[in-house]
XYZ file of C-alpha atoms in Angstrom:
497
model
C -69.166 -23.505 -39.833
C -67.825 -24.527 -36.449
C -71.774 -25.379 -35.223
C -70.879 -25.132 -31.954
C -69.509 -21.358 -31.943
C -72.768 -20.953 -33.657
C -74.961 -22.322 -31.044
C -72.679 -20.940 -28.049
C -73.004 -17.210 -29.170
C -76.788 -17.513 -30.164
C -77.761 -18.813 -26.869
C -76.161 -16.603 -24.874
C -78.086 -15.078 -21.794
C -79.007 -11.504 -20.720
C -76.537 -10.298 -18.959
C -73.721 -12.931 -19.810
C -70.157 -12.868 -21.409
C -68.938 -15.232 -23.771
C -65.224 -15.759 -23.621
C -64.486 -17.567 -27.014
C -61.226 -18.480 -25.430
C -59.196 -17.106 -28.616
C -57.693 -19.761 -31.634
C -58.353 -19.965 -35.407
C -61.995 -20.443 -36.578
C -63.219 -21.541 -40.109
C -66.775 -20.894 -40.456
C -68.745 -22.166 -43.273
C -72.168 -21.394 -44.507
C -74.183 -24.659 -44.346
C -75.105 -24.009 -40.806
C -75.819 -20.060 -41.625
C -79.498 -18.846 -40.718
C -80.979 -17.163 -44.212
C -83.148 -14.223 -43.541
C -85.251 -11.938 -45.367
C -84.905 -9.257 -42.647
C -87.903 -7.083 -43.179
C -89.638 -7.865 -46.562
C -90.204 -11.773 -46.342
C -89.514 -13.155 -50.167
C -88.155 -10.091 -51.603
C -85.194 -12.872 -53.246
C -82.298 -10.862 -52.133
C -81.682 -13.083 -48.570
C -78.676 -12.981 -46.580
C -77.180 -15.736 -44.899
C -75.867 -14.968 -41.418
C -73.235 -17.009 -39.484
C -74.254 -15.440 -36.148
C -77.653 -13.829 -35.196
C -78.122 -12.485 -31.720
C -81.953 -11.435 -31.051
C -83.712 -9.591 -28.050
C -80.212 -9.704 -25.663
C -79.782 -6.894 -22.914
C -76.017 -6.750 -21.320
C -74.430 -9.477 -23.056
C -70.836 -9.385 -23.897
C -68.588 -11.374 -26.406
C -65.005 -11.327 -25.558
C -63.383 -13.646 -28.588
C -59.709 -13.186 -26.691
C -57.723 -13.207 -29.969
C -59.791 -14.918 -31.993
C -59.048 -15.587 -35.730
C -62.561 -16.146 -37.506
C -62.122 -16.698 -41.203
C -65.385 -16.951 -42.714
C -65.782 -18.948 -46.524
C -68.466 -18.017 -49.049
C -71.041 -15.944 -49.319
C -71.851 -15.371 -45.823
C -72.311 -12.571 -43.328
C -70.776 -12.746 -39.969
C -73.211 -10.907 -37.335
C -76.325 -9.849 -37.544
C -77.195 -8.563 -34.308
C -81.457 -6.888 -33.401
C -83.246 -4.843 -31.096
C -80.290 -5.384 -28.049
C -79.380 -3.248 -25.696
C -75.989 -2.770 -24.121
C -74.269 -4.955 -26.594
C -70.108 -5.757 -26.368
C -67.987 -7.345 -28.737
C -64.377 -7.450 -28.572
C -60.756 -8.764 -29.240
C -60.661 -10.490 -32.496
C -59.743 -10.467 -36.009
C -62.098 -11.164 -39.157
C -60.951 -12.399 -42.379
C -62.282 -14.261 -45.353
C -60.677 -16.677 -47.051
C -61.464 -15.484 -50.594
C -61.840 -12.434 -51.548
C -64.954 -10.027 -52.703
C -62.552 -8.142 -55.124
C -60.437 -9.360 -58.583
C -57.052 -6.942 -59.398
C -55.801 -6.962 -62.919
C -52.207 -6.390 -64.040
C -52.497 -3.235 -67.171
C -50.102 -4.806 -69.474
C -51.332 -2.503 -72.435
C -53.596 0.660 -73.522
C -54.672 2.090 -76.135
C -57.548 4.713 -77.177
C -59.965 1.474 -77.494
C -59.103 -0.830 -75.195
C -56.848 -2.051 -72.255
C -55.718 -5.455 -71.423
C -55.583 -6.941 -68.042
C -53.506 -9.423 -66.441
C -54.718 -11.375 -63.749
C -52.672 -14.384 -63.239
C -50.546 -13.279 -59.935
C -54.177 -12.431 -58.094
C -56.330 -15.205 -56.351
C -58.822 -15.989 -59.383
C -59.140 -17.066 -63.043
C -60.688 -14.972 -65.657
C -62.621 -16.172 -68.785
C -65.243 -14.828 -71.271
C -68.126 -17.013 -71.565
C -70.292 -17.706 -74.172
C -72.746 -14.463 -73.583
C -70.142 -12.069 -72.840
C -69.498 -12.171 -69.709
C -65.905 -11.468 -67.887
C -66.282 -14.830 -65.687
C -63.871 -14.620 -62.387
C -63.588 -18.358 -60.589
C -61.248 -19.113 -57.290
C -59.334 -22.284 -57.861
C -60.952 -23.748 -55.043
C -64.704 -22.965 -56.170
C -65.191 -20.563 -53.286
C -66.728 -18.155 -55.402
C -67.263 -17.057 -58.738
C -68.680 -14.457 -60.954
C -70.268 -13.466 -64.189
C -69.287 -10.059 -64.686
C -72.091 -7.523 -66.580
C -71.717 -4.292 -64.742
C -69.606 -3.063 -62.358
C -67.300 -0.717 -60.955
C -63.999 -0.594 -61.490
C -60.689 1.165 -59.595
C -57.345 2.057 -60.554
C -55.061 1.396 -58.348
C -51.046 2.780 -58.455
C -49.225 -0.735 -59.346
C -46.402 0.073 -56.707
C -48.282 1.741 -53.471
C -51.460 0.067 -53.866
C -52.989 3.282 -53.655
C -56.441 4.312 -54.949
C -56.299 6.659 -57.734
C -59.047 8.928 -58.603
C -60.705 7.214 -61.675
C -63.378 5.386 -61.615
C -66.297 4.504 -63.620
C -68.605 1.296 -64.676
C -68.263 -1.444 -67.280
C -71.375 -2.018 -68.441
C -72.260 -4.705 -71.418
C -76.381 -3.963 -72.001
C -78.095 -0.410 -72.425
C -79.439 1.710 -69.467
C -81.667 4.365 -69.541
C -80.292 7.710 -69.951
C -80.338 9.293 -66.452
C -80.276 6.449 -64.426
C -78.304 6.382 -60.927
C -74.504 7.372 -61.688
C -75.476 6.927 -65.101
C -72.887 9.858 -65.962
C -70.354 7.441 -64.876
C -71.309 3.976 -66.967
C -69.360 3.045 -69.965
C -69.818 0.505 -72.482
C -67.980 -2.399 -72.934
C -67.216 -5.571 -74.618
C -64.442 -8.134 -73.135
C -62.315 -10.099 -75.058
C -59.835 -13.158 -73.642
C -56.697 -12.310 -75.409
C -55.095 -15.152 -73.310
C -54.514 -17.329 -70.592
C -56.108 -14.738 -67.845
C -55.697 -12.207 -69.629
C -58.359 -10.240 -70.733
C -59.141 -7.206 -73.007
C -61.655 -4.721 -72.293
C -62.816 -2.761 -74.877
C -64.189 0.743 -73.815
C -63.031 4.111 -75.319
C -60.404 6.424 -73.264
C -59.531 9.566 -73.015
C -55.575 9.419 -73.333
C -55.204 12.820 -73.096
C -56.834 12.698 -69.432
C -54.280 13.058 -66.420
C -55.834 10.548 -64.811
C -55.779 7.730 -67.630
C -55.243 4.142 -66.980
C -51.230 3.612 -67.068
C -48.989 0.486 -67.452
C -48.556 -1.442 -64.252
C -50.551 0.183 -62.659
C -54.120 -2.224 -61.319
C -57.521 -2.420 -62.021
C -60.131 -3.540 -59.305
C -63.304 -4.956 -59.988
C -65.991 -5.556 -57.541
C -67.101 -9.387 -57.914
C -69.362 -9.764 -54.759
C -71.767 -6.328 -54.445
C -73.187 -5.453 -51.434
C -75.824 -7.864 -50.236
C -73.098 -9.255 -47.058
C -72.022 -7.321 -44.842
C -69.525 -8.032 -41.722
C -72.196 -6.437 -38.556
C -75.063 -5.475 -39.123
C -76.817 -3.696 -36.392
C -81.086 -3.173 -36.113
C -82.454 -1.412 -33.511
C -80.460 -1.509 -31.111
C -79.157 1.007 -28.493
C -75.566 1.146 -26.636
C -73.380 -0.562 -28.520
C -69.485 -1.176 -28.276
C -67.506 -2.906 -30.618
C -63.890 -2.629 -29.312
C -60.324 -4.284 -30.673
C -61.363 -5.540 -34.105
C -59.170 -6.062 -37.202
C -61.351 -6.567 -40.162
C -59.217 -7.727 -42.292
C -62.057 -7.851 -45.464
C -65.069 -7.550 -46.105
C -67.504 -9.175 -48.911
C -69.607 -5.243 -48.869
C -70.307 -2.926 -46.342
C -68.344 -4.052 -43.067
C -70.366 -2.247 -40.623
C -74.210 -1.211 -41.147
C -76.811 0.078 -38.503
C -80.214 1.278 -38.929
C -82.238 2.812 -36.653
C -79.892 2.553 -33.629
C -79.527 4.697 -31.054
C -75.554 4.939 -29.104
C -72.784 3.566 -31.110
C -69.084 3.528 -29.686
C -66.280 2.004 -32.110
C -62.637 1.758 -30.051
C -60.092 0.451 -32.253
C -62.258 -1.370 -35.123
C -59.761 -1.086 -37.654
C -60.310 -2.308 -41.529
C -56.704 -3.130 -42.066
C -54.920 -5.996 -44.843
C -53.240 -9.139 -42.846
C -49.546 -9.038 -42.835
C -48.147 -11.241 -45.417
C -51.542 -11.604 -47.285
C -49.896 -9.887 -50.551
C -54.312 -8.366 -50.452
C -54.318 -5.015 -51.687
C -58.151 -4.656 -49.850
C -59.060 -4.711 -46.718
C -62.532 -3.232 -46.201
C -64.197 -3.442 -49.670
C -66.882 -0.643 -49.260
C -67.426 1.172 -46.571
C -66.506 0.649 -43.190
C -69.117 2.607 -41.169
C -72.408 3.182 -42.785
C -74.712 4.386 -40.150
C -78.307 4.487 -40.755
C -81.321 6.753 -38.863
C -78.637 6.721 -35.772
C -80.148 8.815 -32.704
C -77.987 9.536 -29.338
C -74.702 9.817 -30.173
C -71.873 8.091 -32.088
C -68.053 8.106 -30.904
C -65.502 6.788 -33.424
C -61.804 6.711 -31.286
C -58.674 4.886 -32.324
C -59.430 3.055 -35.170
C -57.050 2.606 -38.180
C -59.335 2.966 -41.272
C -57.272 2.237 -44.533
C -57.130 0.289 -47.459
C -60.710 0.116 -48.418
C -62.724 2.084 -51.853
C -65.174 3.847 -50.178
C -66.281 5.812 -47.027
C -64.377 5.260 -43.957
C -67.425 6.718 -42.088
C -71.178 7.864 -43.804
C -73.545 9.138 -41.277
C -76.618 10.267 -42.748
C -80.634 9.922 -42.750
C -82.594 10.065 -45.170
C -85.000 11.165 -48.039
C -87.944 8.774 -49.690
C -89.430 9.652 -51.923
C -93.856 9.730 -52.147
C -94.652 8.073 -55.459
C -98.732 7.510 -54.565
C -100.931 8.756 -51.942
C -103.198 6.107 -50.919
C -105.969 8.127 -49.037
C -106.255 10.875 -46.133
C -103.615 8.945 -43.648
C -101.508 6.732 -46.050
C -98.874 7.234 -48.556
C -96.723 4.575 -50.387
C -92.518 5.566 -50.581
C -89.303 5.087 -52.729
C -86.195 4.262 -51.308
C -83.760 5.538 -54.044
C -80.218 3.937 -53.406
C -80.210 0.582 -53.860
C -77.823 0.000 -51.006
C -80.264 1.289 -48.659
C -83.075 -1.231 -49.060
C -84.855 -3.120 -46.566
C -83.074 -1.221 -43.892
C -85.525 -0.647 -40.982
C -85.987 2.859 -41.325
C -88.790 4.129 -39.534
C -90.796 3.794 -35.456
C -94.195 4.187 -35.087
C -94.447 7.437 -32.911
C -91.701 8.962 -35.034
C -91.875 12.764 -36.519
C -91.561 13.170 -40.260
C -91.000 16.651 -41.902
C -92.771 16.565 -45.437
C -90.691 18.218 -47.651
C -91.662 19.837 -51.029
C -90.505 18.196 -54.369
C -87.584 20.568 -54.676
C -86.568 19.753 -51.150
C -87.571 22.550 -49.995
C -89.371 23.175 -46.254
C -93.659 23.203 -46.277
C -93.743 23.295 -42.652
C -95.644 20.356 -42.426
C -94.749 17.430 -39.552
C -96.695 14.044 -39.373
C -96.741 11.721 -37.107
C -95.772 8.035 -37.829
C -98.700 5.679 -37.031
C -97.988 2.339 -39.026
C -95.081 1.569 -41.706
C -94.583 -1.782 -43.759
C -92.658 -2.566 -46.768
C -94.841 -3.893 -49.256
C -91.574 -4.040 -51.690
C -88.034 -4.692 -51.364
C -87.962 -0.380 -51.995
C -91.665 0.937 -51.050
C -92.605 1.314 -48.143
C -96.132 2.327 -47.232
C -96.630 5.094 -44.448
C -99.829 5.627 -42.026
C -99.729 8.674 -39.952
C -101.650 9.757 -37.239
C -102.824 12.648 -39.046
C -104.884 13.693 -42.102
C -102.649 14.354 -44.738
C -102.611 17.791 -46.352
C -103.731 18.757 -50.077
C -99.893 19.670 -50.944
C -99.065 15.752 -49.577
C -98.451 14.297 -53.192
C -96.011 12.423 -55.460
C -92.921 13.768 -55.615
C -92.931 15.355 -52.231
C -89.979 13.709 -49.568
C -89.612 12.760 -46.215
C -86.993 14.009 -43.753
C -86.426 12.642 -40.670
C -83.208 14.560 -40.182
C -84.084 16.300 -37.000
C -83.828 12.708 -35.024
C -80.282 12.532 -35.939
C -77.452 11.524 -33.406
C -73.669 13.826 -32.920
C -70.903 12.433 -33.770
C -67.051 12.636 -32.362
C -64.064 11.126 -34.583
C -60.940 11.961 -32.345
C -57.142 9.792 -32.581
C -58.417 7.749 -35.744
C -56.093 7.339 -38.963
C -58.249 7.321 -42.316
C -55.350 6.249 -45.036
C -54.673 4.927 -48.279
C -57.902 4.946 -49.361
C -60.634 7.110 -51.980
C -62.844 7.174 -48.970
C -63.645 9.321 -46.473
C -65.552 11.210 -43.431
C -69.057 11.925 -44.598
C -71.029 13.869 -42.382
C -75.005 13.930 -43.158
C -76.246 14.811 -39.907
C -77.881 18.147 -38.658
C -76.247 17.625 -35.268
C -73.177 18.563 -33.530
C -70.052 16.742 -35.144
C -66.810 16.990 -34.022
C -63.334 15.337 -35.963
C -60.558 15.913 -33.634
C -57.048 14.412 -33.335
C -56.912 12.437 -36.808
C -54.233 11.953 -39.664
C -55.864 11.862 -42.956
C -53.955 10.605 -46.255
C -56.308 10.641 -48.414
C -56.829 11.068 -52.415
C -60.374 12.799 -52.797
C -61.824 15.051 -49.603
C -60.911 14.253 -46.569
C -64.157 14.970 -44.581
C -67.142 15.846 -47.027
C -70.587 17.431 -45.983
C -74.044 17.368 -48.374
C -76.922 19.504 -48.096
C -80.102 17.915 -49.060
C -79.777 15.605 -52.519
C -81.436 13.239 -54.054
C -79.046 11.722 -55.894
C -78.639 8.993 -52.973
C -81.359 10.146 -50.905
C -78.628 10.230 -47.841
C -77.975 13.515 -46.835
C -78.428 16.384 -44.832
C -77.158 19.329 -43.714
C -74.778 20.352 -41.053
C -75.722 22.983 -38.149
C -72.214 22.677 -36.706
C -69.114 20.575 -37.674
C -66.443 21.437 -35.572
C -62.636 20.021 -37.408
C -59.835 20.860 -35.128
C -55.946 19.658 -34.533
C -55.768 17.451 -37.548
C -53.271 16.021 -39.789
C -54.062 16.198 -43.454
C -51.700 14.880 -46.462
C -53.928 14.665 -49.752
C -52.284 12.433 -52.275
C -54.316 13.148 -55.988
C -56.039 15.362 -58.236
C -58.245 16.436 -55.131
C -56.481 16.471 -52.061
C -59.517 18.593 -50.493
C -59.821 19.207 -46.465
C -63.472 19.670 -46.833
C -65.823 19.619 -50.038
C -69.469 21.373 -48.700
C -72.109 20.595 -51.331
C -75.479 21.464 -51.602
C -74.964 24.450 -49.282
C -78.132 26.811 -50.714
C -81.869 25.583 -50.497
C -84.066 26.635 -53.198
C -84.797 29.729 -51.905
C -80.953 30.287 -51.709
C -80.434 30.703 -48.362
C -77.456 29.429 -47.063
C -78.573 25.473 -45.849
C -75.596 24.642 -43.601
C -75.050 25.756 -40.366
C -71.605 26.627 -38.183
C -68.287 25.541 -39.815
C -65.475 25.397 -37.962
C -61.362 24.567 -39.136
C -58.965 25.391 -36.461
C -55.305 24.176 -35.337
C -55.239 21.726 -38.322
C -52.052 20.857 -39.725
C -51.460 20.707 -43.823
C -48.348 19.073 -44.645
C -47.047 17.161 -48.253
C -47.098 13.202 -48.226
C -43.112 13.355 -47.571
C -44.028 15.215 -44.654
């Protein structure tokens, strides 16, 4: 990694503008900062290339710089900053976080994948794990459990055919266990792997010879941009050609502005995927969020997901304190809470209790458990199984003049504040826009109070070309939980139109 560039960025002073000067930078993990973030010793450290803390009124202008990252490294971690702007650069990884194999044979009991044309070699080790490794030694993975996606062999457009392959047994009822498929791997040729799994050959989206099967080999431990407890964040004119996980995560931030922040593949790279997971994943955000003039293509998860969260009480400690647990693995070790923050208590069926408590202290006690101490004494109704809701603190959302295409992803609106999606174009396999009520599946949802969808162009491509999917529409008392949803002056056309 360029130690000089690291030193320049991390030592920027309040009120300064750092001009990188363009050019290509190959950035390696040798000089990276290894951080536990919020819970020391939890064993899931991230290596950050650039760590910027406690700054005000700073600008980092790449002036066309091309940043190429090598190995398992997260480019930016920016925390507790105010009025920060990053602009005018591209971001890529020398070796991607996914592998694609071409389907060469399909039967009821297995399918064969040829990995010869990709950036990884494929093998099966003595424990039966699927082993991928880059010839230059920069990245490898041993697969016993992974999500797979199918892509059209010619267009590389994702198909709505995804599930998890597992070598090891699992507990019924585990998160997403309805998508688990028991499997075994067999090497049947040079870089050719046979995947033994029961297939439904009558299903319209069954695997087809000539299509590609994509394996996630990087997980979600590394992100391109991590913002924690920042105010007035501006990202402008940034092309992301790759990510190893979610591209942009923000937690406990206020006022986020994204202009021409793009997920696109590098020209002539031969790669199928740009951002591997969500482009924008915005958690516990306040104030306002504006995303405009963004091109969000070739990713396999959400274009934008803005959400609240519903941690579950697992133990009541005393009259003022409880232990809550984060259900979704990707939300572990996120800086959710503020002292003085008010939380609404929900019953175990996610109905309202009418009780509100003020956070006095908060601290992680494990990688996914938080101790919350409140200023008020807790009512007897506060017990294991209840949940806390922070959605009343949520930000407004404006998505304008954006292009979302060639993706399974969508805009996921899980905020009760006003949300507007206008003058955008959608070419998605599934729903273009999703709203959820209160749900325990990910504990990320919240009902919308006002959603306006206007002057957009929609072009569905797959078996589920929905414009809007609304779930969790009723609460346990059978009352409608969502507010006003307006869909007006949109264009609905065929893919060829």
